[in-house]
Coordinates of C-alpha atoms and ligand atoms in Angstrom, one line a residue:
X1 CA 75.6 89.7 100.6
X2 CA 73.1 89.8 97.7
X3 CA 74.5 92.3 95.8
X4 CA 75.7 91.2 92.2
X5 CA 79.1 92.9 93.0
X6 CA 80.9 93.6 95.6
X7 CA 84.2 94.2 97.8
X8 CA 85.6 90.8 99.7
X9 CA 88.6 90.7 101.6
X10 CA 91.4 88.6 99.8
X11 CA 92.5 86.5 103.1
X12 CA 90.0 83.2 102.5
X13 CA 89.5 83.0 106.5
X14 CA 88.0 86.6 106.5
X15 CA 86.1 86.8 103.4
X16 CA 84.5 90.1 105.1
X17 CA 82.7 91.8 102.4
X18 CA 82.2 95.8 101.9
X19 CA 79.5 97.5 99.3
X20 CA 80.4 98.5 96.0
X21 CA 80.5 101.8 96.7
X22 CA 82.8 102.3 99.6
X23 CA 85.9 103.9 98.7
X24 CA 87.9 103.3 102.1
X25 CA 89.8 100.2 100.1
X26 CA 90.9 98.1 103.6
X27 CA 88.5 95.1 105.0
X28 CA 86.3 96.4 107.5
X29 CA 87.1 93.4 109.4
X30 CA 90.6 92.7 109.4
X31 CA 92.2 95.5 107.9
X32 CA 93.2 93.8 104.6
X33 CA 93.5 94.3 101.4
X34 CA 89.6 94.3 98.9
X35 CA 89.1 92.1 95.9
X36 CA 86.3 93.3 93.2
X37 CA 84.3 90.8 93.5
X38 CA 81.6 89.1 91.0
X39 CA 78.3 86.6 91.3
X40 CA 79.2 85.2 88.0
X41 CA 76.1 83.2 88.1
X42 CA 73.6 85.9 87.9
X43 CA 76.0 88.4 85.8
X44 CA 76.7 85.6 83.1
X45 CA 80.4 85.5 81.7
X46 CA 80.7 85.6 78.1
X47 CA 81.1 81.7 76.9
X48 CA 83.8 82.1 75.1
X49 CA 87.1 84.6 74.7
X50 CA 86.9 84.9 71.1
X51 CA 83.6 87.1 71.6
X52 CA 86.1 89.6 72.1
X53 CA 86.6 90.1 68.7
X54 CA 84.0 90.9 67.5
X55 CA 84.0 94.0 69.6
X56 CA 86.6 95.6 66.8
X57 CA 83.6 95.7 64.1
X58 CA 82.1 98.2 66.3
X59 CA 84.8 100.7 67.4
X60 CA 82.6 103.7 66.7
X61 CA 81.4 103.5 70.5
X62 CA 83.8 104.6 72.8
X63 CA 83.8 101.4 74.9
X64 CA 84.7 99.2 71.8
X65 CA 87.2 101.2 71.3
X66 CA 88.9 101.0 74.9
X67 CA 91.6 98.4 75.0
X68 CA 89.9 98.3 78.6
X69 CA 86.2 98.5 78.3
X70 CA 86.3 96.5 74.9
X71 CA 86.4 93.4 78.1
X72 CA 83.9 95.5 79.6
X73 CA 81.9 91.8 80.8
X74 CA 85.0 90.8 82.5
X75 CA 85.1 93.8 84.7
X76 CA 81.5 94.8 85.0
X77 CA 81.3 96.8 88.4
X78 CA 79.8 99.6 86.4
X79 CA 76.8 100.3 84.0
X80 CA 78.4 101.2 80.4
X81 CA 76.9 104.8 81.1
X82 CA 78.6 105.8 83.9
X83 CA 82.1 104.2 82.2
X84 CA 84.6 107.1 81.4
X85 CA 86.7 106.7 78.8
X86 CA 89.7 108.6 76.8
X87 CA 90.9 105.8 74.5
X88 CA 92.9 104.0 76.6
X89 CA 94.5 100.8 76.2
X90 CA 95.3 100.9 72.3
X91 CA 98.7 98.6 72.7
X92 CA 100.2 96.4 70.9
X93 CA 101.9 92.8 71.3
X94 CA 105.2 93.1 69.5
X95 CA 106.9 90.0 68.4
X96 CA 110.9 91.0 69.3
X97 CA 113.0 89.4 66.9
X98 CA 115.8 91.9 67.5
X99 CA 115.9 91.6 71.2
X100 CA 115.2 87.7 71.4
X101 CA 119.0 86.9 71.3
X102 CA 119.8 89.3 74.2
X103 CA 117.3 87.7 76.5
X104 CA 118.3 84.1 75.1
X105 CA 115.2 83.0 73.7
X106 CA 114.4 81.7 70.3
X107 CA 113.5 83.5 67.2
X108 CA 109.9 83.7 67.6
X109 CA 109.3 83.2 70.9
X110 CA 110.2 87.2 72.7
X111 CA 107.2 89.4 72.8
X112 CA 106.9 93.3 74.2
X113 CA 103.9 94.4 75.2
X114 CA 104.3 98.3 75.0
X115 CA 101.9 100.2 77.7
X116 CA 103.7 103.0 76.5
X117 CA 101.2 103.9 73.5
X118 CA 98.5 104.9 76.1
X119 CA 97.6 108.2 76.4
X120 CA 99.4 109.2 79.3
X121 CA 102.4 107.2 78.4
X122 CA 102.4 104.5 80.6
X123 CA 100.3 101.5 81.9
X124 CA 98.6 103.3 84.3
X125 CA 95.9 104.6 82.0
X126 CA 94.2 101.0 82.3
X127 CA 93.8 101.5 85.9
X128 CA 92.8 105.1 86.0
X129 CA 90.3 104.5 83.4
X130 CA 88.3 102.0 86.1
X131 CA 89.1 103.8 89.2
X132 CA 87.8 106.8 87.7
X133 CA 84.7 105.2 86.7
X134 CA 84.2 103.5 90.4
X135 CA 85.1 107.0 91.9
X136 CA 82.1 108.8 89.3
X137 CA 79.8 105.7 90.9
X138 CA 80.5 107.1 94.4
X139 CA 79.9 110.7 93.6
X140 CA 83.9 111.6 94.4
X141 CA 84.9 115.6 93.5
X142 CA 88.4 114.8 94.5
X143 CA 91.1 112.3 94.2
X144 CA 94.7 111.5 94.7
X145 CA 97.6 109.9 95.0
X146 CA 100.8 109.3 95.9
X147 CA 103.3 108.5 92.8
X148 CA 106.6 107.9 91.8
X149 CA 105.2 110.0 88.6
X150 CA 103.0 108.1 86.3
X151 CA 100.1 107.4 88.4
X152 CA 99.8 110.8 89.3
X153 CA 100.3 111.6 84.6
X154 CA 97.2 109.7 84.6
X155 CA 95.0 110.8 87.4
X156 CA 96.2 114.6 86.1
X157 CA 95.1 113.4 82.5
X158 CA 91.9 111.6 83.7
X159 CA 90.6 114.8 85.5
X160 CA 91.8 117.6 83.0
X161 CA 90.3 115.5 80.6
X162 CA 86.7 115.1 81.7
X163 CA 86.6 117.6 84.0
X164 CA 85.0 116.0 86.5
X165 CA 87.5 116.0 89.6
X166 CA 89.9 117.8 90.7
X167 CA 93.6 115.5 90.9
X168 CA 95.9 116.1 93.8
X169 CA 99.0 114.2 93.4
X170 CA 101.8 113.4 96.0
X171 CA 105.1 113.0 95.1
X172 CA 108.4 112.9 97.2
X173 CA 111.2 115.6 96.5
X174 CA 113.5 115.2 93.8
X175 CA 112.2 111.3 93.3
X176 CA 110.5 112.1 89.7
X177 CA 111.4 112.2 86.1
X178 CA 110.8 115.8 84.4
X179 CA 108.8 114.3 81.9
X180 CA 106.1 113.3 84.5
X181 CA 106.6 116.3 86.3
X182 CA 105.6 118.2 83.9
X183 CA 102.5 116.2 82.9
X184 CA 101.1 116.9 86.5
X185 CA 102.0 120.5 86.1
X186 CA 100.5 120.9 83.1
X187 CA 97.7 119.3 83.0
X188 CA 96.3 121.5 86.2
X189 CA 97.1 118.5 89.5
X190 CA 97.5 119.9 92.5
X191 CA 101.2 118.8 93.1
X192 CA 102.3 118.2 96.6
X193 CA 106.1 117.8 97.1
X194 CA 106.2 115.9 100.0
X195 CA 110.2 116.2 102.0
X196 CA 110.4 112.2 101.3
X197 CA 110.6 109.4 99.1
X198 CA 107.7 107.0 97.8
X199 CA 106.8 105.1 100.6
X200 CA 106.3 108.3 103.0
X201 CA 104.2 110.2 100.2
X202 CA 102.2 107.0 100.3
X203 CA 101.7 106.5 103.9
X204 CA 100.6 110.6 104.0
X205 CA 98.2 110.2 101.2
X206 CA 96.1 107.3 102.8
X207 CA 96.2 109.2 106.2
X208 CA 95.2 112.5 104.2
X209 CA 92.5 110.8 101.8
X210 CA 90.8 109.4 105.0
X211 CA 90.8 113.1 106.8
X212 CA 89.3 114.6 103.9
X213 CA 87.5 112.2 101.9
X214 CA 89.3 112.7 99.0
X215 CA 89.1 109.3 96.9
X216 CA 91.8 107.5 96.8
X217 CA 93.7 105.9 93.0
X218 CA 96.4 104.3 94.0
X219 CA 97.1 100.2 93.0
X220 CA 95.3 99.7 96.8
X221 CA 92.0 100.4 95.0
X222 CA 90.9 97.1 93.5
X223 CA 89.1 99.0 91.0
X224 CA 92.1 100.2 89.7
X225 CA 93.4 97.0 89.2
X226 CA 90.6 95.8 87.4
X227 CA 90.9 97.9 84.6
X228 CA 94.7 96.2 84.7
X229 CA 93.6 92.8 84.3
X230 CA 92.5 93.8 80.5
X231 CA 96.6 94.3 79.3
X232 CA 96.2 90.6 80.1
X233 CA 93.6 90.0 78.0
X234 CA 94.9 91.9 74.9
X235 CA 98.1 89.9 75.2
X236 CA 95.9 86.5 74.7
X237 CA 94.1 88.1 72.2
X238 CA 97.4 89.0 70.6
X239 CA 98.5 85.4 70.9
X240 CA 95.1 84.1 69.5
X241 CA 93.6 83.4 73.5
X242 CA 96.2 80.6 73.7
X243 CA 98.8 81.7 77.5
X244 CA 102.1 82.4 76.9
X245 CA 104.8 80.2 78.8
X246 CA 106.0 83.4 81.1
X247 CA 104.6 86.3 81.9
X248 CA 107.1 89.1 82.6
X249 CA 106.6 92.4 85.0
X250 CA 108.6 94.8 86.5
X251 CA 107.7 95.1 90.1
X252 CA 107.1 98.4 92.5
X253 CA 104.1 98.8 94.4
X254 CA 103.0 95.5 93.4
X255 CA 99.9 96.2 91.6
X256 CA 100.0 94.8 88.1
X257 CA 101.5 91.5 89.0
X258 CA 98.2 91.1 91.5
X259 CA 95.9 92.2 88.4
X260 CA 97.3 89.5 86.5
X261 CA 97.2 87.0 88.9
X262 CA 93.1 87.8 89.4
X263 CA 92.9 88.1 85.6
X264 CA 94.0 85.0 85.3
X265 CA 92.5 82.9 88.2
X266 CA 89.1 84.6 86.9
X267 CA 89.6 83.0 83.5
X268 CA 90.3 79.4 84.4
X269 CA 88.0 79.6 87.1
X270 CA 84.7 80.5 84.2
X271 CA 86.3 78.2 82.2
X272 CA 88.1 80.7 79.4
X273 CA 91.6 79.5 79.5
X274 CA 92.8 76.3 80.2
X275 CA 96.9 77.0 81.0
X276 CA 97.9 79.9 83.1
X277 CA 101.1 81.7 82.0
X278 CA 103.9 81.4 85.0
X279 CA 104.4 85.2 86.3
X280 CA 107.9 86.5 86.9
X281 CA 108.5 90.1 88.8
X282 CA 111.5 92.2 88.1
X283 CA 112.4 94.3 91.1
X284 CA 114.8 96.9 90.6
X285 CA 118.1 95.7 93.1
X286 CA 118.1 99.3 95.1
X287 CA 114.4 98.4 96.0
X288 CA 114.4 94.7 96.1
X289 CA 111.6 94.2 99.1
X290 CA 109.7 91.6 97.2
X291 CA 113.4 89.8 95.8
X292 CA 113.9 89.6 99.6
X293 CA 111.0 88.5 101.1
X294 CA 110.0 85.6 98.4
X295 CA 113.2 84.6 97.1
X296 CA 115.5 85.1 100.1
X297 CA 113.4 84.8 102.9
X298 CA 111.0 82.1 101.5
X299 CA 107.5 84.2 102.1
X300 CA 104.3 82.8 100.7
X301 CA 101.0 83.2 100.1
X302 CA 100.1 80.2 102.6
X303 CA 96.4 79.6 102.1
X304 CA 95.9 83.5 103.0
X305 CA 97.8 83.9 106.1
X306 CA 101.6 85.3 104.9
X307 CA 104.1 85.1 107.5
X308 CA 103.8 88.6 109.3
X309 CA 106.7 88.1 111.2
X310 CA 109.1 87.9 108.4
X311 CA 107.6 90.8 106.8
X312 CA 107.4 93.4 110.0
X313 CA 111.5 92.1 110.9
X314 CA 112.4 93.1 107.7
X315 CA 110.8 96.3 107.5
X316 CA 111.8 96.8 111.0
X317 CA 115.6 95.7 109.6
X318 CA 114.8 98.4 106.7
X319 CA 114.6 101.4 109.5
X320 CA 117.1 100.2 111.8
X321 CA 119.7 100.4 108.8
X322 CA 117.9 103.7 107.5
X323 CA 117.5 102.2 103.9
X324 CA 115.8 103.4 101.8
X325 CA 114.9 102.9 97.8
X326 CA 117.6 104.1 95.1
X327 CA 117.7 102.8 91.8
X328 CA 117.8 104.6 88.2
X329 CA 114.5 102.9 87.5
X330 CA 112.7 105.4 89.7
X331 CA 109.2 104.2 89.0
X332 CA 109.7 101.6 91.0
X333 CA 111.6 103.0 93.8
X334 CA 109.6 101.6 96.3
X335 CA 110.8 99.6 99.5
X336 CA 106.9 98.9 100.7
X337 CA 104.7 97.5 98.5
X338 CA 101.1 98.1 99.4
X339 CA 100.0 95.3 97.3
X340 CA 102.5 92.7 98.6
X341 CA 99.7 90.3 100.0
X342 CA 98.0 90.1 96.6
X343 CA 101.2 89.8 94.8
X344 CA 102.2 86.7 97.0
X345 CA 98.7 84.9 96.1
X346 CA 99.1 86.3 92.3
X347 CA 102.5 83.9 92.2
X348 CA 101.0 81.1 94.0
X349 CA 98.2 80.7 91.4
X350 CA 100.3 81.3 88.7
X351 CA 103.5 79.4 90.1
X352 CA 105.3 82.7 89.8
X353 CA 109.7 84.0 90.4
X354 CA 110.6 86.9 91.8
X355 CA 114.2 88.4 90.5
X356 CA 115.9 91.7 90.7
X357 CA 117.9 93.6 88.3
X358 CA 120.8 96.3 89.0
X359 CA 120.4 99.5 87.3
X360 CA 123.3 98.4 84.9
X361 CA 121.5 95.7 83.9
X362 CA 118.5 97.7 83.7
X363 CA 119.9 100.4 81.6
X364 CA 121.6 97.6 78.7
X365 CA 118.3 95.8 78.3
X366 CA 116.5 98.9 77.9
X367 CA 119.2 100.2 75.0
X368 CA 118.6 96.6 73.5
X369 CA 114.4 97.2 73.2
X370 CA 115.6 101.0 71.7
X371 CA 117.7 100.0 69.5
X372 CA 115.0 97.3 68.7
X373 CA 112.4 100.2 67.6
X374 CA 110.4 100.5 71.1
X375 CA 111.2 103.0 73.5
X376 CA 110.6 102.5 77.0
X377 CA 111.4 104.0 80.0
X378 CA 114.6 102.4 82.4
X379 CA 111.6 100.7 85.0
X380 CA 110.0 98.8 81.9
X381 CA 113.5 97.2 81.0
X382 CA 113.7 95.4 84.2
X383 CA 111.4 92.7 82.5
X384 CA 113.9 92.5 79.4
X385 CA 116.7 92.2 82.0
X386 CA 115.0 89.6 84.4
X387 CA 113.5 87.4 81.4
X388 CA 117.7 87.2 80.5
X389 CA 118.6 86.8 83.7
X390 CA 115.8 83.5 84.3
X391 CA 116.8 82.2 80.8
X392 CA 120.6 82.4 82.5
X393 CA 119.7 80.6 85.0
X394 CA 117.6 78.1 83.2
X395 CA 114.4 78.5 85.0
X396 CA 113.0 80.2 81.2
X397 CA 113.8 77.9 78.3
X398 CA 115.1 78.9 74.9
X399 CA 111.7 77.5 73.2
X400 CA 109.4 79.2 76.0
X401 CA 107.1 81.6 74.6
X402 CA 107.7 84.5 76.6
X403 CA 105.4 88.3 77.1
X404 CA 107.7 91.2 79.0
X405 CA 105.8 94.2 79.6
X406 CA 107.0 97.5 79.0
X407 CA 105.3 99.3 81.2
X408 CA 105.5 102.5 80.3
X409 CA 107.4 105.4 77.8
X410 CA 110.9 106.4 77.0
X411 CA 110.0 109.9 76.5
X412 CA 109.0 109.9 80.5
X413 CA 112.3 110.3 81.4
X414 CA 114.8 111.0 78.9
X415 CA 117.4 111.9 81.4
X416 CA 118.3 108.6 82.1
X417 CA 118.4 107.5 78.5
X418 CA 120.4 111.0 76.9
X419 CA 122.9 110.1 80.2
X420 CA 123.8 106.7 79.3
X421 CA 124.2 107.4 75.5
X422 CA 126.2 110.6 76.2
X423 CA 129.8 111.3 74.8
X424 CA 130.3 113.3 77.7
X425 CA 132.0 111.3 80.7
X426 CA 130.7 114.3 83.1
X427 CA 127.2 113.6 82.5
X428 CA 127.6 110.3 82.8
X429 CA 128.9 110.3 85.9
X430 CA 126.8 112.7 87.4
X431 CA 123.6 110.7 86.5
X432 CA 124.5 106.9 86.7
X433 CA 127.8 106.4 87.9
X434 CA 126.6 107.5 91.0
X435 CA 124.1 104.5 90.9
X436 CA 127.0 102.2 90.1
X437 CA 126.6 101.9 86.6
X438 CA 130.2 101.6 85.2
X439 CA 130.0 101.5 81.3
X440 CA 126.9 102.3 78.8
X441 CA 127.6 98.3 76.8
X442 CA 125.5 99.5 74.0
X443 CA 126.0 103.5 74.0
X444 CA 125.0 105.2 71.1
X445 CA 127.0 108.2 71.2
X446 CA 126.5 111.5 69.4
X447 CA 129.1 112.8 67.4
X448 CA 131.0 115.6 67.6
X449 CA 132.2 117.9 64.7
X450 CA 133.3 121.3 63.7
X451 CA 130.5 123.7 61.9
X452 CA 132.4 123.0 58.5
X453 CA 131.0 120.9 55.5
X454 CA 133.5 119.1 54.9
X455 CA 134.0 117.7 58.0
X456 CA 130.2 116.5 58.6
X457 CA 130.7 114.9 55.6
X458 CA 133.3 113.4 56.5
X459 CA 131.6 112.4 59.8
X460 CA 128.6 110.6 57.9
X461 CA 130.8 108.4 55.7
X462 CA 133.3 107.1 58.2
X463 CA 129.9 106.3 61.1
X464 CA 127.4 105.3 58.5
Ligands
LIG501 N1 106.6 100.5 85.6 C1 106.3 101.8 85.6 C2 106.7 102.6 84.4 C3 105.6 102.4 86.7 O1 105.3 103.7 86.7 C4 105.4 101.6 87.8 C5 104.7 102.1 89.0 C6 105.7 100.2 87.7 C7 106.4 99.7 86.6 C8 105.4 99.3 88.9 O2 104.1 98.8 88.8 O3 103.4 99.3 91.1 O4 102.1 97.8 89.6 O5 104.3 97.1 90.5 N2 104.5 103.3 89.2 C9 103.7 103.8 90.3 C10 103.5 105.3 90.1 C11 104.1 103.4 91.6 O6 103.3 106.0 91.1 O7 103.5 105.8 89.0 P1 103.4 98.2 90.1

């Protein structure tokens, strides 16, 4: 292969390669998952990180402006004309002070990096923003996915926004938050209900994409993840290009984790960053897949060949005991990651931990970051819960520095959030006791008073 970039297979034995322009996203050898991959000899790196900067001087262009394409020589599959943009990627590293205690770190040392500012809401507008640009190099009309909600927020966003596709989005029945719902809905996706959860509106979707050549923007697109490996970079730019000790991510289909793992093997490997971060997944404990099959069940990346076996048992253990995802954290419902290959090599490099959290825990972290002044949605909290549950069992240290990611926005799903702070014991029920939460530990709960002056009054001075 001569070309300057390219698709390789990530299993080191293969190392099959595909053109930059095919969008069927599986090795045409072995069936395996594509890397982007770059001749960083002839496409010359930038020498040094701090380049970067300079980039803010000159935010008038649209690709300065990106929190993506500002790292534009770090991902450059695409000429800057053909990049489409909509301001992605304008987040922000927040040092958490307030939430440091929970997690049991020291003062100083607890950052949140809040994916929720993008425009869509969530993290996914890094991704979208390079998959769309890869799908515009292809000549695409169409494209899709399958989504527990905010993929398919940005693909609708991407393509009512430029105009330049049309988005249909799959999504299983009753398995999303009304505030993404309606973001499909209104911004013009076709929206297929499928009668199923995640993982079958998934398997349809690739089946479906394939029949009709409709391009495909789900985290199996390594384009996608590309455009993922800059929230990396903005947290080292945050943290003046020195790593943090951990790295901390919720975990559902597996696709940020495996960004961050390339973005960082690509750094130390031009010679940008001397110390990787350690990488730590949060899976939510009703969809625990990866929990099982790293922690429990000892899977690895081995050199490129992951034990099959113990994968296909336990998804064969999965069926058998019809199992299937449930947690509050819905947006990572998901019992079958499609990245879990590139996840497993993601925590070799980066000598990574794979936890879960239960929706209690889930839903008490997330009231700490609120109450802290960032609002995230219950699937972003799992990283607050896990970093506290790792610093419990001593594997983070109090003096490590350490970077959760919220991933994406409290408005997406205020049901969840409105529930656990309710005064009303009905609601409550109805929405998490079901899930096994038992008590809303830091509850903020509205108060209750008659349409009478003096008793609001009252109200304020005895609650404030
Ligand atoms: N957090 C949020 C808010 C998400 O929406 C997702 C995934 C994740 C975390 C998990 O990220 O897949 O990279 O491990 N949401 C996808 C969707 C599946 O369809 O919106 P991952």
């Amino acid at each position: 292969m001569t070309d300057t970039v390219y698709q390789r297979c990530i299993h080191p034995h293969c190392a099959a390669t595909a053109a930059l322009d095919d969008a069927s996203f599986e090795c045409p050898k072995c069936g395996g998952l594509l890397d982007v991959a770059y001749d960083w000899n002839r496409i010359r790196p930038p020498k040094s990180l701090n380049e970067f900067e300079a980039k803010w001087a000159d935010r008038a262009n649209p690709l300065s402006f990106s929190g993506v394409w500002r790292f534009h020589e770090l991902l450059p599959f695409a000429p800057p004309e053909k990049v489409l943009t909509i301001g992605e990627g304008q987040t922000i590293l927040q040092r958490a002070d307030g939430v440091a205690p929970y997690v049991g770190v020291d003062t100083g040392r607890l950052y949140l990096q809040y994916e929720g500012m993008n425009p869509s809401g969530s993290f996914k507008d890094n991704g979208m923003t390079a998959a769309f640009t890869h799908a515009r190099l292809t000549g695409a009309r169409r494209a899709a996915c399958a989504s527990t909600g905010n993929t398919s927020a940005s693909l609708a966003v991407f393509c009512s926004a430029s105009g330049l596709m049309k988005a249909v989005v799959f999504i299983g029945s009753g398995k999303i938050s009304y505030g993404k719902l309606a973001q499909a809905l209104d911004h013009g996706a076709l929206t297929v209900q499928i009668a199923g959860d995640f993982d079958d509106a998934m398997l349809r979707v690739r089946q479906v994409a394939a029949r009709l050549g409709i391009y495909l923007v789900n985290s199996i697109n390594p384009f996608r993840l590309e455009g993922q490996k800059t929230i990396m970079y903005r947290v080292l730019e945050a943290l003046r290009w020195e790593a943090p000790d951990w790295i901390v991510v919720p975990g559902g289909n597996l696709g940020n984790v495996s960004a961050f793992g390339k973005a960082f093997a690509e750094l130390s490997e031009l010679g940008l960053l001397n110390r990787l971060p350690r990488l730590a997944v949060i899976n939510a404990a009703g969809a625990h897949t990866f929990q099982e099959l790293h922690t429990r069940l000892s899977l690895r990346w081995n050199a490129g060949r992951p034990s099959t076996d113990i994968v296909e048992r336990y998804y064969a253990d999965l069926d058998a005991a019809t199992v299937r995802a449930s947690t509050i954290a819905s947006a990572i419902e998901i019992n079958r990651p499609v990245n879990l290959p590139k996840a497993l090599r993601a925590l070799d490099r980066c000598g990574g931990v794979v936890r879960e959290a239960t929706d209690q825990e889930i839903l008490d972290a997330k009231a700490k970051v609120g109450a802290c002044g960032l609002g995230c949605e219950p699937a972003s909290a799992a990283s607050v819960a896990g970093a506290r549950k790792l610093r419990q069992e001593g594997i983070i240290a109090p003096s490590d520095r350490v970077v959760c990611i919220l991933t994406g926005h409290q408005l997406k799903d205020p049901t969840a959030t409105v529930a656990y702070h309710s005064a009303d014991q009905k609601t409550f029920d109805e929405v998490l006791g079901s899930r096994g939460v038992r008590r809303a530990t830091f509850a903020n709960r509205p108060v209750q008073v008659p349409n009478d002056i003096e008793e609001i009054v009252k109200a304020i001075e005895v609650f404030s």
